[in-house]
Amino acid sequence: MAAAREQGSFGAQWRWLSWVLMAIVAVAVLVIAATGDQGPQSDGERVSELAATIRCPQCRGQSVAESNVTIAREIRADIRTRVAAGESDDEIRQVYIERFGRSVVLTPDATGFTGLVWIVPVVAAGMALAAVSLAFQRWRAEAAEIAEATDEDRALVAQLRAEREQT
Amino acid sequence: MNVALGDAGVVIALTASIVGAITIIVAQRSGDERLLRTGAKVAWLVVFGAVLSFVALERALITRDFSMRFVFENGSHRTPPLYNFATAWAALEGTLVLWGLVLAGYLGVVLTKFRTRLADPLVAWAIVVMLAVCVFFFGLMIGPGDPFTRVIIPEGFVDGPGPNPLLQNNPLMAVHPPMLYLGYVGFTVPFAFALAALITGRVGEGWLVETRRWTLFAWGFLSLGIVLGAWWSYDVLGWGGYWGWDPVENVSFLPWLTGTAYLHSVMIQERRGMLRVWNLSLLCATFSLTILGTFITRSGVLESVHAFSEGSIGPMFLAFFGVVSVVSIGLIGWRGDRLRAPGRIDSPLSREGSFLANNVLFAIFAFVILLGTVFPLIVEALRDERISVGVPYFERMTMPVGMVMLFLMAIAPVLPWRKASGELLRTRLEWPAWIGVGSMVLALALGGRGFTALLAFGLAGFAGGAALRQIVLATRRNGWRGLVGRTNGGMIVHLGVILVAVAFAASNSYLRQSEFTIEQGETIEFADSTFRYDGIEIEDRSEKRVTAALVTVDGQVLRPAINQFAIGTTIGTPDTLGGFTRDIQIALIALPDDNGDAVVIRVTTQPLIAWLWIGGILIAVGTVFSAFPHRIHRRPIDPVSVAPGGSATGGALPTDEPTPVGAAESA
């Protein structure tokens, strides 16, 4: 309805222009945003970020960053020393994997059996998408088969409605 | 006395559930209406018994009746009154009593609302299903989860330990669990009607319209409960966290997701008569997920920081989950022929097409969370390895789903039923899209960086614009009435969800956190603020000693504290300087050895935390608004539903607003 009001040739052009402009601005913003992304701004913040990916071995499902039990505090202090010594994030995580086992890292492995936790949802999503598009294809085929309503159809509908109104 | 009172309540409720269910079934068979009314009266005894047992529990707690084991283990003279009252749901057995009370409450409301329609088999069977659920819960209270057992008070006993200190450190303890339970248990009602529809074969649209508002009610309380839980976590945990993808949080989120999916897809069924099996499955899934969630959190199979009560009743919940699943799937299979609905969705670019997409997304979302939550169990069972699936996994996996959901929230509200043209989308979406782009530019100008964060802000602005467009158009047309009704109220809920999404993206992306060892009088700078430590303040209360560090942040004094409870547990209480755009939270990590020594504090700053709570309020308000009828509504069961004797095809006809064949699309 609103479209009908502004169907002058100038209006139509302007509308496309508006969307093109939008796309340009959006892409520009995203490019600037992506390139300007900074990591942690200080060693202290890097420690916090790293600690959030390591499970506290003595707690119930908390990360080292979240917990305040002794071992969590010790690990945080240890991470701080290692960060100051210039070790990389992966090196530091590896130290804890060797000490406490694989379960100390909150990010599951992407390889082997554990990798399934990453792959299965993607496969499931793909299958769901395929199922939905198949359904739409079938519906489209069905719609193509069904011809326009005949007078007979209309009569049947009218009859049924009349019956329903009576009851 | 209290034990006897409580036991009596449980026995009455259990007996009444069994007797009531049998009576109603027999009355159904014989067509005896007087017997049916008797059955309903018996069902009221369940309500009486549940109230009695809850009163007995509270009475025991308030009078500090330590001869009851529950009070002996969880009560204390030192606990302040509010927390003492809330102690009822601080441990497993008490939560069962609360569950029973809420369940019986819902039963009572159903009995009242449908008192004139008991003769309708659908209503009668729904009550029977509810009573069957009651049998399970009150059965638990007789057997393995009995809260009313005696204990011999040992000599020299002075006082009990009181509830878990984490549960007596924040007043939300009195609010959050009951809200969550009103949500959880509330899904029993639509589930009961779904099963009743399957049992009676009345799978037409009547039952569904009847239960939509119940679902909405439960959904609203569950949403509120989840947001309050997030608020509580934020106030208590001290690392700026409000949502940690913890198993307990996840399992409360799962029924929310399937419930949300149902609230959307039910509209396809009302309008087009399609997706019957799917909708029934969603309701059954929502209910069984609440049971599965209770199993996961109560059995101790998964570790969680929020699991406060564990016991031997885990396997019972697993068994009940099995029964519910088997019965639901069996009934759906049995009624399969009546559930098959003709009809199709003409175009993916239509209202119904977008609801379908919405459901696929919600299903994937729920699947990811369920898989991530139970995956450590699977790996341990199959491979005998221990792994953890934590925050990084959930954030990475749910982020793309969330983005697509936001995109859908932008497109869907402007779509008409049946089919939309590109021209129509271009017109209707122009201003929402500009709002989206505008939000991105604004975020960039304010210093926001990062691809995902900015994309989230853009999509959120887009979706918010679409919701606002609907509200503006509706209020312009109908005045204040443009705010109520399903669609308009729903748009307010959308705005709330969008605010939560923005807050989530912003706080996760721009969280800044660091620990500092700080001397008395020392000033440090962090994240554009200054922090000065001014000393220690000690306060002794009956149940705990509170040691607070005075930290001046940008001229305002914050008091992060450490609570030392009488029973020896130590818990921190962070303090927050909250604002509309930014929160600064300080947690006290370590006390000074001597007064005047340095303390260790953790500073966390996050933007837009307040938007989470505003979003939560909007969700609640929108839910209430969308429960109000937009027009005067009819009683859906009576005239619309096809009689049980109707033919299978007759039962499958879409009955709500039939579109005449060949009618031109006017929207």
Short mmCIF file of N, CA and C in Angstrom, two decimals, chain B residues 316-387:
data_model
loop_
_atom_site.label_atom_id
_atom_site.label_comp_id
_atom_site.label_asym_id
_atom_site.label_seq_id
_atom_site.Cartn_x
_atom_site.Cartn_y
_atom_site.Cartn_z
N MET B 316 14.79 -41.83 39.57
CA MET B 316 13.33 -41.75 39.47
C MET B 316 12.92 -40.75 38.39
N PHE B 317 13.63 -39.62 38.37
CA PHE B 317 13.31 -38.62 37.35
C PHE B 317 13.64 -39.15 35.97
N LEU B 318 14.75 -39.89 35.88
CA LEU B 318 15.12 -40.46 34.58
C LEU B 318 14.03 -41.43 34.13
N ALA B 319 13.54 -42.24 35.07
CA ALA B 319 12.48 -43.20 34.73
C ALA B 319 11.21 -42.45 34.30
N PHE B 320 10.87 -41.39 35.03
CA PHE B 320 9.67 -40.62 34.71
C PHE B 320 9.82 -39.97 33.33
N PHE B 321 11.04 -39.47 33.08
CA PHE B 321 11.33 -38.89 31.76
C PHE B 321 11.10 -39.94 30.68
N GLY B 322 11.56 -41.18 30.95
CA GLY B 322 11.36 -42.26 29.99
C GLY B 322 9.88 -42.52 29.76
N VAL B 323 9.11 -42.59 30.85
CA VAL B 323 7.68 -42.87 30.73
C VAL B 323 7.00 -41.77 29.92
N VAL B 324 7.30 -40.51 30.27
CA VAL B 324 6.67 -39.39 29.56
C VAL B 324 6.99 -39.44 28.07
N SER B 325 8.28 -39.72 27.75
CA SER B 325 8.67 -39.77 26.34
C SER B 325 7.94 -40.89 25.62
N VAL B 326 7.96 -42.09 26.23
CA VAL B 326 7.35 -43.25 25.57
C VAL B 326 5.85 -43.02 25.36
N VAL B 327 5.18 -42.51 26.41
CA VAL B 327 3.74 -42.27 26.29
C VAL B 327 3.46 -41.24 25.20
N SER B 328 4.23 -40.14 25.21
CA SER B 328 3.99 -39.09 24.21
C SER B 328 4.20 -39.62 22.80
N ILE B 329 5.36 -40.26 22.60
CA ILE B 329 5.68 -40.74 21.25
C ILE B 329 4.66 -41.80 20.83
N GLY B 330 4.31 -42.69 21.78
CA GLY B 330 3.34 -43.73 21.48
C GLY B 330 2.00 -43.15 21.06
N LEU B 331 1.52 -42.16 21.82
CA LEU B 331 0.22 -41.56 21.51
C LEU B 331 0.26 -40.84 20.17
N ILE B 332 1.35 -40.13 19.92
CA ILE B 332 1.44 -39.41 18.64
C ILE B 332 1.46 -40.41 17.49
N GLY B 333 2.18 -41.53 17.69
CA GLY B 333 2.20 -42.56 16.66
C GLY B 333 0.82 -43.17 16.45
N TRP B 334 0.13 -43.41 17.56
CA TRP B 334 -1.19 -44.04 17.51
C TRP B 334 -2.19 -43.16 16.77
N ARG B 335 -2.10 -41.84 17.02
CA ARG B 335 -3.04 -40.92 16.38
C ARG B 335 -2.49 -40.35 15.08
N GLY B 336 -1.43 -40.99 14.60
CA GLY B 336 -0.75 -40.45 13.42
C GLY B 336 -1.69 -40.13 12.28
N ASP B 337 -2.69 -41.01 12.05
CA ASP B 337 -3.56 -40.80 10.89
C ASP B 337 -4.37 -39.52 11.01
N ARG B 338 -4.78 -39.20 12.27
CA ARG B 338 -5.58 -37.97 12.42
C ARG B 338 -4.71 -36.72 12.42
N LEU B 339 -3.42 -36.95 12.68
CA LEU B 339 -2.55 -35.79 12.80
C LEU B 339 -2.05 -35.32 11.44
N ARG B 340 -2.13 -36.22 10.47
CA ARG B 340 -1.62 -35.82 9.17
C ARG B 340 -2.53 -34.75 8.60
N ALA B 341 -1.96 -33.61 8.35
CA ALA B 341 -2.79 -32.49 7.91
C ALA B 341 -2.47 -32.15 6.48
N PRO B 342 -3.50 -31.87 5.72
CA PRO B 342 -3.22 -31.40 4.37
C PRO B 342 -2.78 -29.95 4.45
N GLY B 343 -2.39 -29.42 3.37
CA GLY B 343 -2.01 -28.02 3.36
C GLY B 343 -0.54 -27.86 3.13
N ARG B 344 -0.17 -26.69 2.74
CA ARG B 344 1.23 -26.44 2.43
C ARG B 344 1.53 -24.97 2.69
N ILE B 345 2.79 -24.70 2.78
CA ILE B 345 3.23 -23.32 2.90
C ILE B 345 3.66 -22.87 1.52
N ASP B 346 3.04 -21.79 1.03
CA ASP B 346 3.23 -21.42 -0.37
C ASP B 346 4.63 -20.91 -0.64
N SER B 347 5.13 -20.14 0.30
CA SER B 347 6.42 -19.51 0.00
C SER B 347 7.23 -19.42 1.29
N PRO B 348 8.54 -19.62 1.19
CA PRO B 348 9.35 -19.42 2.40
C PRO B 348 9.28 -17.97 2.85
N LEU B 349 8.99 -17.08 1.91
CA LEU B 349 8.91 -15.65 2.22
C LEU B 349 7.48 -15.30 2.62
N SER B 350 7.03 -15.87 3.73
CA SER B 350 5.69 -15.58 4.22
C SER B 350 5.74 -15.71 5.73
N ARG B 351 4.69 -15.27 6.40
CA ARG B 351 4.65 -15.35 7.85
C ARG B 351 4.85 -16.79 8.30
N GLU B 352 4.09 -17.71 7.67
CA GLU B 352 4.22 -19.10 8.11
C GLU B 352 5.58 -19.69 7.77
N GLY B 353 6.12 -19.24 6.62
CA GLY B 353 7.46 -19.70 6.25
C GLY B 353 8.49 -19.25 7.28
N SER B 354 8.34 -18.02 7.78
CA SER B 354 9.31 -17.53 8.74
C SER B 354 9.13 -18.22 10.10
N PHE B 355 7.88 -18.55 10.45
CA PHE B 355 7.67 -19.31 11.69
C PHE B 355 8.35 -20.68 11.59
N LEU B 356 8.26 -21.27 10.40
CA LEU B 356 8.90 -22.56 10.19
C LEU B 356 10.42 -22.43 10.37
N ALA B 357 10.98 -21.40 9.75
CA ALA B 357 12.42 -21.16 9.89
C ALA B 357 12.78 -20.93 11.35
N ASN B 358 11.94 -20.17 12.03
CA ASN B 358 12.14 -19.92 13.46
C ASN B 358 12.22 -21.22 14.22
N ASN B 359 11.32 -22.16 13.89
CA ASN B 359 11.31 -23.42 14.61
C ASN B 359 12.55 -24.25 14.35
N VAL B 360 13.01 -24.23 13.09
CA VAL B 360 14.24 -24.95 12.77
C VAL B 360 15.39 -24.38 13.61
N LEU B 361 15.45 -23.04 13.67
CA LEU B 361 16.54 -22.41 14.43
C LEU B 361 16.47 -22.76 15.90
N PHE B 362 15.26 -22.67 16.48
CA PHE B 362 15.13 -22.97 17.91
C PHE B 362 15.48 -24.43 18.18
N ALA B 363 15.09 -25.31 17.25
CA ALA B 363 15.42 -26.72 17.43
C ALA B 363 16.93 -26.92 17.40
N ILE B 364 17.60 -26.25 16.46
CA ILE B 364 19.06 -26.38 16.39
C ILE B 364 19.70 -25.81 17.66
N PHE B 365 19.21 -24.66 18.08
CA PHE B 365 19.72 -24.02 19.30
C PHE B 365 19.62 -25.00 20.48
N ALA B 366 18.42 -25.55 20.65
CA ALA B 366 18.21 -26.48 21.76
C ALA B 366 19.11 -27.71 21.62
N PHE B 367 19.25 -28.18 20.39
CA PHE B 367 20.07 -29.37 20.16
C PHE B 367 21.52 -29.09 20.54
N VAL B 368 22.04 -27.95 20.12
CA VAL B 368 23.44 -27.61 20.44
C VAL B 368 23.63 -27.59 21.95
N ILE B 369 22.70 -26.97 22.65
CA ILE B 369 22.87 -26.84 24.10
C ILE B 369 22.73 -28.20 24.78
N LEU B 370 21.77 -28.98 24.33
CA LEU B 370 21.60 -30.30 24.93
C LEU B 370 22.85 -31.15 24.68
N LEU B 371 23.34 -31.12 23.44
CA LEU B 371 24.51 -31.92 23.09
C LEU B 371 25.72 -31.48 23.91
N GLY B 372 25.96 -30.16 23.95
CA GLY B 372 27.11 -29.66 24.70
C GLY B 372 27.02 -30.00 26.18
N THR B 373 25.80 -29.99 26.71
CA THR B 373 25.63 -30.25 28.14
C THR B 373 25.89 -31.71 28.48
N VAL B 374 25.39 -32.62 27.65
CA VAL B 374 25.52 -34.04 28.00
C VAL B 374 26.74 -34.69 27.35
N PHE B 375 27.43 -33.96 26.46
CA PHE B 375 28.53 -34.59 25.73
C PHE B 375 29.62 -35.16 26.64
N PRO B 376 30.02 -34.44 27.70
CA PRO B 376 31.01 -35.03 28.60
C PRO B 376 30.58 -36.39 29.13
N LEU B 377 29.28 -36.54 29.38
CA LEU B 377 28.76 -37.83 29.86
C LEU B 377 28.90 -38.89 28.79
N ILE B 378 28.58 -38.52 27.54
CA ILE B 378 28.66 -39.48 26.43
C ILE B 378 30.10 -39.94 26.26
N VAL B 379 31.02 -38.98 26.25
CA VAL B 379 32.43 -39.33 26.05
C VAL B 379 32.91 -40.23 27.18
N GLU B 380 32.50 -39.91 28.39
CA GLU B 380 32.96 -40.71 29.51
C GLU B 380 32.41 -42.13 29.44
N ALA B 381 31.14 -42.22 29.02
CA ALA B 381 30.52 -43.54 28.95
C ALA B 381 31.12 -44.39 27.83
N LEU B 382 31.35 -43.77 26.67
CA LEU B 382 31.79 -44.54 25.52
C LEU B 382 33.31 -44.70 25.45
N ARG B 383 34.02 -43.67 25.84
CA ARG B 383 35.47 -43.69 25.63
C ARG B 383 36.25 -43.69 26.93
N ASP B 384 35.55 -43.56 28.03
CA ASP B 384 36.22 -43.50 29.32
C ASP B 384 37.25 -42.37 29.39
N GLU B 385 36.94 -41.27 28.76
CA GLU B 385 37.82 -40.11 28.84
C GLU B 385 37.05 -39.02 29.55
N ARG B 386 37.79 -38.10 30.15
CA ARG B 386 37.12 -36.95 30.77
C ARG B 386 37.40 -35.71 29.94
N ILE B 387 36.36 -35.06 29.50
CA ILE B 387 36.55 -33.80 28.80
C ILE B 387 35.59 -32.77 29.39
#
